[in-house]
Coordinates of C-alpha atoms in Angstrom, one line a residue:
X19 CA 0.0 0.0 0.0
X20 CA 2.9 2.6 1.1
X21 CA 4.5 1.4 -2.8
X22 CA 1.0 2.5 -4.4
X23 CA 0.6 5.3 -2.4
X24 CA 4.2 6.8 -3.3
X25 CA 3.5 6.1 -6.5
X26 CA 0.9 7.6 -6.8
X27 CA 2.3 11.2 -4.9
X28 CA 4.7 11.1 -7.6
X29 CA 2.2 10.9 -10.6
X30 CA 0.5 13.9 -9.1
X31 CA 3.8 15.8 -8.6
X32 CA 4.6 15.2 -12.0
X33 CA 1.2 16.1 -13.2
X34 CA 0.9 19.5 -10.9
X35 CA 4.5 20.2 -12.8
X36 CA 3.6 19.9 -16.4
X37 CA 0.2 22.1 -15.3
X38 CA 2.3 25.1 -14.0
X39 CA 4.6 24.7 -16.8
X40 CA 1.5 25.5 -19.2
X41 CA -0.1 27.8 -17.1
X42 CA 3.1 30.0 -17.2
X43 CA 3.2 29.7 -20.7
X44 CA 0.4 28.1 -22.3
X45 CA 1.5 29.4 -25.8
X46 CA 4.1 26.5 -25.2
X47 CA 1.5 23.9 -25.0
X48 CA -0.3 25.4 -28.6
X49 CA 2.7 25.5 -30.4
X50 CA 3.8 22.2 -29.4
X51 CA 0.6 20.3 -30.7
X52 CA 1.3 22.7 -34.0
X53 CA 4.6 21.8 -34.8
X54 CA 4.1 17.9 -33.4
X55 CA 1.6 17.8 -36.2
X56 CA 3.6 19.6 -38.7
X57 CA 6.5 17.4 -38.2
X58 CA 4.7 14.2 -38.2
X59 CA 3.9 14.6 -42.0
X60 CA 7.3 16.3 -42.6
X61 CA 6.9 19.4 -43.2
X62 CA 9.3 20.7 -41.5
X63 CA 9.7 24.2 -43.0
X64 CA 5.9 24.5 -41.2
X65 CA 6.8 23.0 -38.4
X66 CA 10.4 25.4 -37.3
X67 CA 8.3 28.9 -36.4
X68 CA 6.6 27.1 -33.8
X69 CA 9.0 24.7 -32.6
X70 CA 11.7 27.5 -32.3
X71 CA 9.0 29.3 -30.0
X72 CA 8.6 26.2 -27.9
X73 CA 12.3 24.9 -27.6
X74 CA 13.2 28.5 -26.4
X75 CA 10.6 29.0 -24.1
X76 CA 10.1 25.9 -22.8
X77 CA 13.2 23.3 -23.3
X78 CA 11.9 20.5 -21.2
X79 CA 8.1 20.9 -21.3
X80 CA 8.7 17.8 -23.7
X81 CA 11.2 15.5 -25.4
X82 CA 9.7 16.2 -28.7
X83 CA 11.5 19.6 -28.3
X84 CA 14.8 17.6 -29.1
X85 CA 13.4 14.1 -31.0
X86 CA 11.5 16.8 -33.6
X87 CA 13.9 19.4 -33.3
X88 CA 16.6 17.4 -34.7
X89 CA 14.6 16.4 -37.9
X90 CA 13.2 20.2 -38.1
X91 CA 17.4 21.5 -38.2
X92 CA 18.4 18.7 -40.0
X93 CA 16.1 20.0 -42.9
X94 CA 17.5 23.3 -42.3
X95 CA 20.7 21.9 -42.8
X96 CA 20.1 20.3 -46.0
X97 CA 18.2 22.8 -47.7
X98 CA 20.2 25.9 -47.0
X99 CA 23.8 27.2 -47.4
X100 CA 26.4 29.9 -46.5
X101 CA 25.9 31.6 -42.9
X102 CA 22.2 30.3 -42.8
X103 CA 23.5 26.9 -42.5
X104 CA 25.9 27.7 -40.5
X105 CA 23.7 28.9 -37.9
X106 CA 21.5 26.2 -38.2
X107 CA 24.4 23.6 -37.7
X108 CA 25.4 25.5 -34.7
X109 CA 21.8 25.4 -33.2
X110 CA 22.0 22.0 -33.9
X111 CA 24.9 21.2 -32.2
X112 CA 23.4 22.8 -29.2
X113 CA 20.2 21.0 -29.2
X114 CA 22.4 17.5 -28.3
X115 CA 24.0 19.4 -26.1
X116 CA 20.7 20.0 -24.2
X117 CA 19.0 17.4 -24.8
X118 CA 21.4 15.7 -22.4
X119 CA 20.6 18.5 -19.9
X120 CA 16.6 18.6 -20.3
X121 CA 16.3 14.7 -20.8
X122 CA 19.5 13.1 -19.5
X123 CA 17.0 9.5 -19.0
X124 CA 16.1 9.9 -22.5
X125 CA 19.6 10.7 -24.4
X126 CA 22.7 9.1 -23.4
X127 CA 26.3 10.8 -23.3
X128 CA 27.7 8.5 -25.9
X129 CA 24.5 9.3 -28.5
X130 CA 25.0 12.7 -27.8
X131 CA 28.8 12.6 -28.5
X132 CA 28.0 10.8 -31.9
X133 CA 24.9 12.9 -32.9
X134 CA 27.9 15.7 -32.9
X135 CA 30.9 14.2 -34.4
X136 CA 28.6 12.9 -37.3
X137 CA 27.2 16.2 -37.8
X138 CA 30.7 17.9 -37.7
X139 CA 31.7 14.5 -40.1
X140 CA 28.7 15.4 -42.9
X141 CA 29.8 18.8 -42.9
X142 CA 33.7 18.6 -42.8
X143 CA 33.5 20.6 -39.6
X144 CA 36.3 18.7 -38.2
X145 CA 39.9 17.0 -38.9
X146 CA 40.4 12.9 -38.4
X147 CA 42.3 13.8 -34.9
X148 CA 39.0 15.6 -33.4
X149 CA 37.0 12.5 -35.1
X150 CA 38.8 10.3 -33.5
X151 CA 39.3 12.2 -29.7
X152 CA 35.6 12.9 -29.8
X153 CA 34.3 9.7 -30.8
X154 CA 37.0 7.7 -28.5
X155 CA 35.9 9.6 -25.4
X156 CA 32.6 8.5 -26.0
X157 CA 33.6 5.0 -26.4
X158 CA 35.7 4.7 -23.5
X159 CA 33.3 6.8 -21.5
X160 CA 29.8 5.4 -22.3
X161 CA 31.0 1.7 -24.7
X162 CA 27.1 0.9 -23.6
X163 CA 25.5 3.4 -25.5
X164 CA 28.0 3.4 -28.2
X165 CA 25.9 1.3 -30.9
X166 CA 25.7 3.7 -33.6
X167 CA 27.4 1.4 -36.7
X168 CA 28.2 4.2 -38.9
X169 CA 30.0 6.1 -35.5
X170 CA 32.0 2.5 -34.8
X171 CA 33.6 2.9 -38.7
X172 CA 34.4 6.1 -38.6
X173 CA 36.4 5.9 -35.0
X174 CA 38.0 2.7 -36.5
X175 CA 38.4 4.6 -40.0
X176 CA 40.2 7.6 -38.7
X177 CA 42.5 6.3 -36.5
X178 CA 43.5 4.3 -39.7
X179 CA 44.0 6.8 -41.4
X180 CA 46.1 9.0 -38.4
X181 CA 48.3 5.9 -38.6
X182 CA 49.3 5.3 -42.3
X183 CA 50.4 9.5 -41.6
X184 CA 52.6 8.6 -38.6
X185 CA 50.4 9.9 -36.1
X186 CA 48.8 6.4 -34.5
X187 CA 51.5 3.3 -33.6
X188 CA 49.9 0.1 -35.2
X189 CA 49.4 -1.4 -31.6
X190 CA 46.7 1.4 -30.9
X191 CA 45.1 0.3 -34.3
X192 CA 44.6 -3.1 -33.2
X193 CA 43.5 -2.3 -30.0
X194 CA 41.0 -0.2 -30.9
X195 CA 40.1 -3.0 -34.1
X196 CA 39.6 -5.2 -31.6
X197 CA 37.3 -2.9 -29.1
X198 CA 34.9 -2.2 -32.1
X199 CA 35.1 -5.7 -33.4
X200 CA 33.5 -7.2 -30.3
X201 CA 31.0 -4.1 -29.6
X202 CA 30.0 -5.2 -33.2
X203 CA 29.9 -8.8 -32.1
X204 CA 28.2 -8.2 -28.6
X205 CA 25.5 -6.0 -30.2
X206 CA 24.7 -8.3 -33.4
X207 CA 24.1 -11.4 -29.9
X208 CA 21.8 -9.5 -28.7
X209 CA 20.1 -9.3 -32.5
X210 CA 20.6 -12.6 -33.4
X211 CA 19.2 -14.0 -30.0
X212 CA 15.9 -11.7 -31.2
X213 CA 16.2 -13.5 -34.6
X214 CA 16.2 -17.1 -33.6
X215 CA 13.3 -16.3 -30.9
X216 CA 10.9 -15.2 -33.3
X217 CA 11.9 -16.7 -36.8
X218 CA 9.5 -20.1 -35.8
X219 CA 6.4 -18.5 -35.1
X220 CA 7.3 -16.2 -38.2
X221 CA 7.3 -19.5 -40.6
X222 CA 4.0 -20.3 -38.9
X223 CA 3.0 -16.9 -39.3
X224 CA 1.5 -16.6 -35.6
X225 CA 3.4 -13.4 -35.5
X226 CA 1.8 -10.9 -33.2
X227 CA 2.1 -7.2 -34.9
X228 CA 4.7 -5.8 -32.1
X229 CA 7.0 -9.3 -32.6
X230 CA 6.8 -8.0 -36.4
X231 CA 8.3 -4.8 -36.2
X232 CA 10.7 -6.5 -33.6
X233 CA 11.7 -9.1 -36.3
X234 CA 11.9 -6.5 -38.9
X235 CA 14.1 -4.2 -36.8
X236 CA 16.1 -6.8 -35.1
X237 CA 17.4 -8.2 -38.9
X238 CA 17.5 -4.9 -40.2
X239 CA 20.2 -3.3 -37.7
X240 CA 21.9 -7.1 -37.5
X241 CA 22.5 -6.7 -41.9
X242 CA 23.8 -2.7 -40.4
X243 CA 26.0 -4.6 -38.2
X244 CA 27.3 -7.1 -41.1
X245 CA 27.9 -4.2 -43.7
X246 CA 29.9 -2.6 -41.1
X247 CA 31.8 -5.3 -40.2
X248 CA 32.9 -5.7 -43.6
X249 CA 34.1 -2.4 -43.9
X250 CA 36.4 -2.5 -40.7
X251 CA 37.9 -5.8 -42.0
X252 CA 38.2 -3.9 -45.4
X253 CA 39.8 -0.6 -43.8
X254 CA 42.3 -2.6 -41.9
X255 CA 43.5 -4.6 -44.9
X256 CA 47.2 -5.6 -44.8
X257 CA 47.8 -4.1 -41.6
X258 CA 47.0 -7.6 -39.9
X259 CA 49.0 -9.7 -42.4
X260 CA 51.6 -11.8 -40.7
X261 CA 54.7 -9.2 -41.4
X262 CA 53.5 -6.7 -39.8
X263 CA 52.2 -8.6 -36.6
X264 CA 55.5 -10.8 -35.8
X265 CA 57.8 -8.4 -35.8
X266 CA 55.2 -6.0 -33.6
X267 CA 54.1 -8.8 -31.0
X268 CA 58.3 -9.8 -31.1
X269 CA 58.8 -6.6 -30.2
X270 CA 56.6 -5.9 -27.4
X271 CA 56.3 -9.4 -25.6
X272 CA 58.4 -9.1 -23.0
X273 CA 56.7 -6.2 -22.2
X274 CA 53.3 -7.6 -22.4
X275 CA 53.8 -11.3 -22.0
X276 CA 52.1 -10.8 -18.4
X277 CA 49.1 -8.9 -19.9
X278 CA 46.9 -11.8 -20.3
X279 CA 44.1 -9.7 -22.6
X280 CA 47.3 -8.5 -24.6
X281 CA 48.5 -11.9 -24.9
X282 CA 44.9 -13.3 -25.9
X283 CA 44.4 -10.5 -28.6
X284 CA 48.0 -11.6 -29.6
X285 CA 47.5 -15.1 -30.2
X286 CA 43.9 -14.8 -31.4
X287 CA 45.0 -12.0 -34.4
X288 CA 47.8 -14.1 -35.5
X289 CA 45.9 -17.7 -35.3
X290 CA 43.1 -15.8 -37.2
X291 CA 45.7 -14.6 -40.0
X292 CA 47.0 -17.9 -40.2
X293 CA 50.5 -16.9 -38.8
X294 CA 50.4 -20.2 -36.9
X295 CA 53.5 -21.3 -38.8
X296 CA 55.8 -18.9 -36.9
X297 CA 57.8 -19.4 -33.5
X298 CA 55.9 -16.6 -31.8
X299 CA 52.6 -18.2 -32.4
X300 CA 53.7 -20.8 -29.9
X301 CA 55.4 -18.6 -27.8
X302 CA 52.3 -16.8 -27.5
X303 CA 50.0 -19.5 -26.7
X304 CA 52.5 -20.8 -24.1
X305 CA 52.3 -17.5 -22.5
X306 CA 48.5 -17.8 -22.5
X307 CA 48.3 -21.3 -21.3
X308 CA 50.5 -20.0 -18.2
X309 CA 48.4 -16.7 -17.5
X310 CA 44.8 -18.5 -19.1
X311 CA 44.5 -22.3 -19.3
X312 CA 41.4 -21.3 -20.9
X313 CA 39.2 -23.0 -23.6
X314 CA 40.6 -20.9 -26.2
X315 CA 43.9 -21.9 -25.3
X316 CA 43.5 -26.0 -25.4
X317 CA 41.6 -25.2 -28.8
X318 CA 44.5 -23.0 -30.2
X319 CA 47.3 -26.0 -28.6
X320 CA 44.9 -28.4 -30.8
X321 CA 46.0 -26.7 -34.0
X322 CA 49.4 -26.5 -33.1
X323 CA 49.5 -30.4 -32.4
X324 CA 47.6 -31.0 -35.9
X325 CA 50.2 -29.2 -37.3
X326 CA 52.8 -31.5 -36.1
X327 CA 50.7 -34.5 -37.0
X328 CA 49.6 -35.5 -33.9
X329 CA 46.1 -35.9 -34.7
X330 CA 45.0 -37.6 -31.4
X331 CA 46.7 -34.9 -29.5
X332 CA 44.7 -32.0 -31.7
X333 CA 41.5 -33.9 -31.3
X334 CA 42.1 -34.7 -27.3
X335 CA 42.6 -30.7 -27.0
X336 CA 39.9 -29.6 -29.0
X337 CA 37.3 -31.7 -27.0
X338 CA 39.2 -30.5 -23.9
X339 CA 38.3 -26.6 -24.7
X340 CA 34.6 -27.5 -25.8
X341 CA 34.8 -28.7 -22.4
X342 CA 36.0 -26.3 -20.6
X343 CA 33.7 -23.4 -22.1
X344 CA 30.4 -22.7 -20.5
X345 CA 29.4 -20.0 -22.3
X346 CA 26.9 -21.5 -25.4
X347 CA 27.9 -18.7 -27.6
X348 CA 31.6 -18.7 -26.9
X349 CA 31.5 -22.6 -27.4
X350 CA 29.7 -22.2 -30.5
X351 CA 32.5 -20.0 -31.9
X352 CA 35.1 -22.7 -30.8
X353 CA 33.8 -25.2 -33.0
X354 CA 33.8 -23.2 -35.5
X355 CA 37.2 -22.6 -35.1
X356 CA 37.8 -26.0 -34.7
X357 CA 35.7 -26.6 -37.8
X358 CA 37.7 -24.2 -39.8
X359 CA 41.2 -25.9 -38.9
X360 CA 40.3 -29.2 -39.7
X361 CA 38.3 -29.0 -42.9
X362 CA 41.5 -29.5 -44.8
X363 CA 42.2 -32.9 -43.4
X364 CA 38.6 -34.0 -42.9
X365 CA 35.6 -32.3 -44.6
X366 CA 33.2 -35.1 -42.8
X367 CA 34.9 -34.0 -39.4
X368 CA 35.2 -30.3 -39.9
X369 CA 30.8 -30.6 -40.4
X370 CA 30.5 -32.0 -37.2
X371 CA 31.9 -29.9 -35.4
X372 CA 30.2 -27.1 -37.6
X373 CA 27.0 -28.7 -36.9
X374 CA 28.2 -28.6 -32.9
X375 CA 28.1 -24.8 -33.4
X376 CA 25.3 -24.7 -34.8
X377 CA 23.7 -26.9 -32.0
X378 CA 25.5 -24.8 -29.3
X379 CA 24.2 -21.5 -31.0
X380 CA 21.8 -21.8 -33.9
X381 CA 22.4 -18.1 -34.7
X382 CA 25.6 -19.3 -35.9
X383 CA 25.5 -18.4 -39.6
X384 CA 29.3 -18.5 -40.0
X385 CA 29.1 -22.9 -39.4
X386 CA 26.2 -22.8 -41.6
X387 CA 28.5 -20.9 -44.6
X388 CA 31.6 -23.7 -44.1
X389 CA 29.3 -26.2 -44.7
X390 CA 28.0 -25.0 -47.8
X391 CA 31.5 -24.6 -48.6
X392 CA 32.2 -27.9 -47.9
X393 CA 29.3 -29.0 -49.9
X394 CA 30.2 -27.0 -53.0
X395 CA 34.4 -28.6 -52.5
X396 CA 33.0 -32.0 -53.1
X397 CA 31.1 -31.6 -55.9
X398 CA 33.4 -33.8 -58.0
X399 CA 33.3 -36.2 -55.6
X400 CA 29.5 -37.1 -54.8
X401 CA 28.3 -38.9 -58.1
X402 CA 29.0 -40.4 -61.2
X403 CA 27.6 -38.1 -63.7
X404 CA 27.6 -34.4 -64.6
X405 CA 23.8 -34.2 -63.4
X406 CA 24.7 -35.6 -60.1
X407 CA 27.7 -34.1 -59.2
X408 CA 26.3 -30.9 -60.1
X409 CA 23.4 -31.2 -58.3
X410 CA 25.3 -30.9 -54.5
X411 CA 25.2 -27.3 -55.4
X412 CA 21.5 -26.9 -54.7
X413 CA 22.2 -28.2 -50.9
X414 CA 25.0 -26.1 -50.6
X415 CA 22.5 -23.3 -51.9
X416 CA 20.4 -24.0 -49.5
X417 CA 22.6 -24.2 -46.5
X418 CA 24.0 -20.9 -47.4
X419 CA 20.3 -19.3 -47.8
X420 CA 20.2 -20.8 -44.1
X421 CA 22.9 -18.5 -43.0
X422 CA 21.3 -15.6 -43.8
X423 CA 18.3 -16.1 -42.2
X424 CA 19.5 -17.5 -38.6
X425 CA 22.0 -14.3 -38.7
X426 CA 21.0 -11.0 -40.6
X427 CA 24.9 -9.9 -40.9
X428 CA 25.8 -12.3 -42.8
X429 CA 22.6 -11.9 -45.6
X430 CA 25.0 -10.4 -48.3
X431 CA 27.7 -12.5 -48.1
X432 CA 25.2 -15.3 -48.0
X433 CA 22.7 -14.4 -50.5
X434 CA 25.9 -13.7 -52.9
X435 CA 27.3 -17.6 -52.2
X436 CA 23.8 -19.2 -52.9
X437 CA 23.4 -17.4 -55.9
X438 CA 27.3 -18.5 -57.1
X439 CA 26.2 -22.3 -56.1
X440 CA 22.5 -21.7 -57.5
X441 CA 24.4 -21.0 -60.7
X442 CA 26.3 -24.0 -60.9
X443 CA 23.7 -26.2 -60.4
X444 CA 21.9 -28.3 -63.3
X445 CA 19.9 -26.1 -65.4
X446 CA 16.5 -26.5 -66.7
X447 CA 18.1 -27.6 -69.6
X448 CA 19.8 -30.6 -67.6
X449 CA 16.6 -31.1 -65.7
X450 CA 14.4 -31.8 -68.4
X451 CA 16.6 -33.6 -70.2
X452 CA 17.7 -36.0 -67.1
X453 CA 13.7 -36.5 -66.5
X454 CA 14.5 -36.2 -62.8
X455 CA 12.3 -33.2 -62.1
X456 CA 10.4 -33.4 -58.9
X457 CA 12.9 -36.6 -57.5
X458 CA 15.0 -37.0 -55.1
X459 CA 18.7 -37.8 -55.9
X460 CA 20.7 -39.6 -52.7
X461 CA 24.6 -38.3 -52.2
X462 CA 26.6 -41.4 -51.7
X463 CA 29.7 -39.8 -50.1
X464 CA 30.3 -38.2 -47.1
X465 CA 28.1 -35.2 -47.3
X466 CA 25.1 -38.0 -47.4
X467 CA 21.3 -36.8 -47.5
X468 CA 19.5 -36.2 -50.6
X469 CA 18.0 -33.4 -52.4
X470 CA 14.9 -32.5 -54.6
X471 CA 15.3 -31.3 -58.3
X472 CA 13.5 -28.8 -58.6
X473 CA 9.9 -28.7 -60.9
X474 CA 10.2 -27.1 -64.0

């Protein structure tokens, strides 16, 4: 009762608040519903008299004074030039500012910090050092809030850039690669996770409206996430190629050897560059095994054993770090790992532990891609004629169409490898000719199952 009651106190506080707020300046409440209206059908020209009387007058009478205001000065922006848009830049750049002041439960520092180093990035308002202090404070200071994908580029983007003029050391470029790499990885989980909840009951189309526009957003920002992800991998380019990163980690490991999250960025970089080959690989991972006998360590002691020919060994320590992980999404990545290291020795064993990933997180696109891949690579080997060999191509189709549904990020790369194994496939030609249309053909080698030819 004491809970209701206080509850209640501060409903009517809130509500005696908003009431003198419009009874000192009821224009405020007038003008609001004006531009609100305005606004909602975009015409913002309309809308800015009013709004500019409201926003000045009354700043935190309501959040619309900052959610409209930005699309009312963004128009502004775009539609003028010379000192007018200057000015309307600079009001612009106050409104975050406020915004954060009127509403700091609504607006969050790092959006705010973005919102103004995109605006000074649009309008060349800034040099990549500012870029990058503005939008690393934000990151450092508020990595929660920091989710804008466009924002985590262009921090990665300019320190690239600050680099390659002698202004960055390559260590801070894979630090920070790394920082944005998992904020893109953390965020696209919590996408993916939405995903794979709602993607059964949208095949049986018992949908409700709200869990539509949450699928819909959910793979919309996850295919954001992908794009982006690209484009850091792209930006970094060479920088990560196994002469650059031996002669940095050779350099710095005594220094760092006792820096376990150094030492596991170390290891992990080069093992995912394939620089495995070298000395300081091991070097590395025995310096994580001594600081981290975790899961990623027995997996990464796995490879270096199959790389020696011990086989057992490799197998006896991959196990051993599925083992060891708790964490379903972090095992689900191991076996993938584990999948990619031993496809070239066994395609049959480098599914199964794919399809572990899948099992362990069936947002897993990336296990769903090597098999297709591993589909497509024994084409040659999985029938007797040109018709059947060809047609393991429609089931690695389809297993890469799988991809990009169970993870958004990947639907480009995915819907780009169906269509290159679609193409191969028998064509209509081949189909009616073979008389198979509508039948199933069995695989008799190691990728087993069967598929349909399609009906022509």
């Amino acid at each position: 009762m004491k809970k209701k009651h206080y509850l209640t106190m501060i409903a009517v506080l809130m509500s005696m608040g908003l009431s003198m707020a419009q009874a000192q300046n009821p224009e405020c409440m007038t003008n609001l519903s004006i531009y609100a209206e305005h606004a909602k059908v975009k015409n913002y020209d309309a809308a800015y008299e009013p709004w500019k009387m409201v926003y000045e007058s009354c700043p935190d009478i309501n959040k619309a004074n900052f959610s409209y205001g930005e699309k009312i000065l963004s128009h502004k922006i775009k539609n003028s030039s010379g000192a007018d848009k200057d000015g309307y830049i600079q009001d612009l750049m106050s409104l975050y500012d406020n915004s954060l002041k009127y509403f700091p439960q609504k607006f969050s520092k790092a959006g705010v910090a973005i919102d103004k180093a995109l605006l000074s990035y649009d309008n060349k308002m800034a040099s990549d050092d500012q870029l990058y202090d503005m939008l690393g404070t934000a990151f450092q200071g508020d990595k929660k809030n920091f989710k804008n994908p466009k924002a985590l580029y262009l921090y990665f983007s300019t320190l690239v850039d600050l680099h390659k003029s002698s202004k960055k050391e390559l260590q801070e470029v894979f630090d920070v690669y790394d920082d944005v790499t998992e904020k893109v990885e953390d965020e696209n989980k919590k996408l993916t996770a939405i995903v794979t909840r709602l993607l059964p009951k949208d095949s049986l189309g018992t949908l409700t409206s709200k869990e539509k526009r949450q699928l819909k957003a959910a793979t919309t920002n996850s295919k954001s996430y992908g794009k982006i992800a690209g484009s850091i991998d792209s930006k970094l380019g060479d920088l990560a190629n196994c002469e650059n990163l031996i002669p940095l980690y050779e350099k710095n490991y005594e220094a760092k050897k006792g820096d376990v999250n150094w030492v596991k960025r170390a290891v992990g970089r080069m093992f995912s560059k394939d620089c495995t080959d070298d000395p300081m690989f091991r070097k590395l991972f025995e310096a994580q095994l001594a600081l981290d006998p975790s899961a990623d360590a027995y997996m990464y002691g796995g490879v270096l054993k199959q790389k020696s020919g011990d086989t057992k060994g490799a197998i006896a320590d991959f196990n051993k770090a599925v083992e060891l992980e708790t964490d379903a999404y972090r095992k689900s990545n191991i076996l993938y790992k584990i999948a990619t290291t031993v496809r070239r020795s066994s395609k049959s064993q480098a599914r199964s532990y794919a399809l572990k990933a899948i099992n362990a997180n069936s947002s897993n696109g990336k296990a769903y891609l090597l098999i297709a891949n591993l589909y497509a690579g024994s084409a040659n080997a999985c029938g007797t004629t040109a018709f059947e060999k060809r047609a393991i191509y429609w089931k690695a189709a389809e297993m890469a169409r799988k991809a990009g549904r169970v993870d958004p990020s990947l639907s480009g790369r995915a819907s780009k490898t169906a269509a290159s194994y679609s193409a191969k496939a028998p064509t209509k030609e081949m189909i009616f000719s073979s008389g198979k249309a509508g039948q199933r053909i069995s695989f008799n080698c190691w990728v087993g199952g069967s598929v349909t030819v399609p009906n022509l």
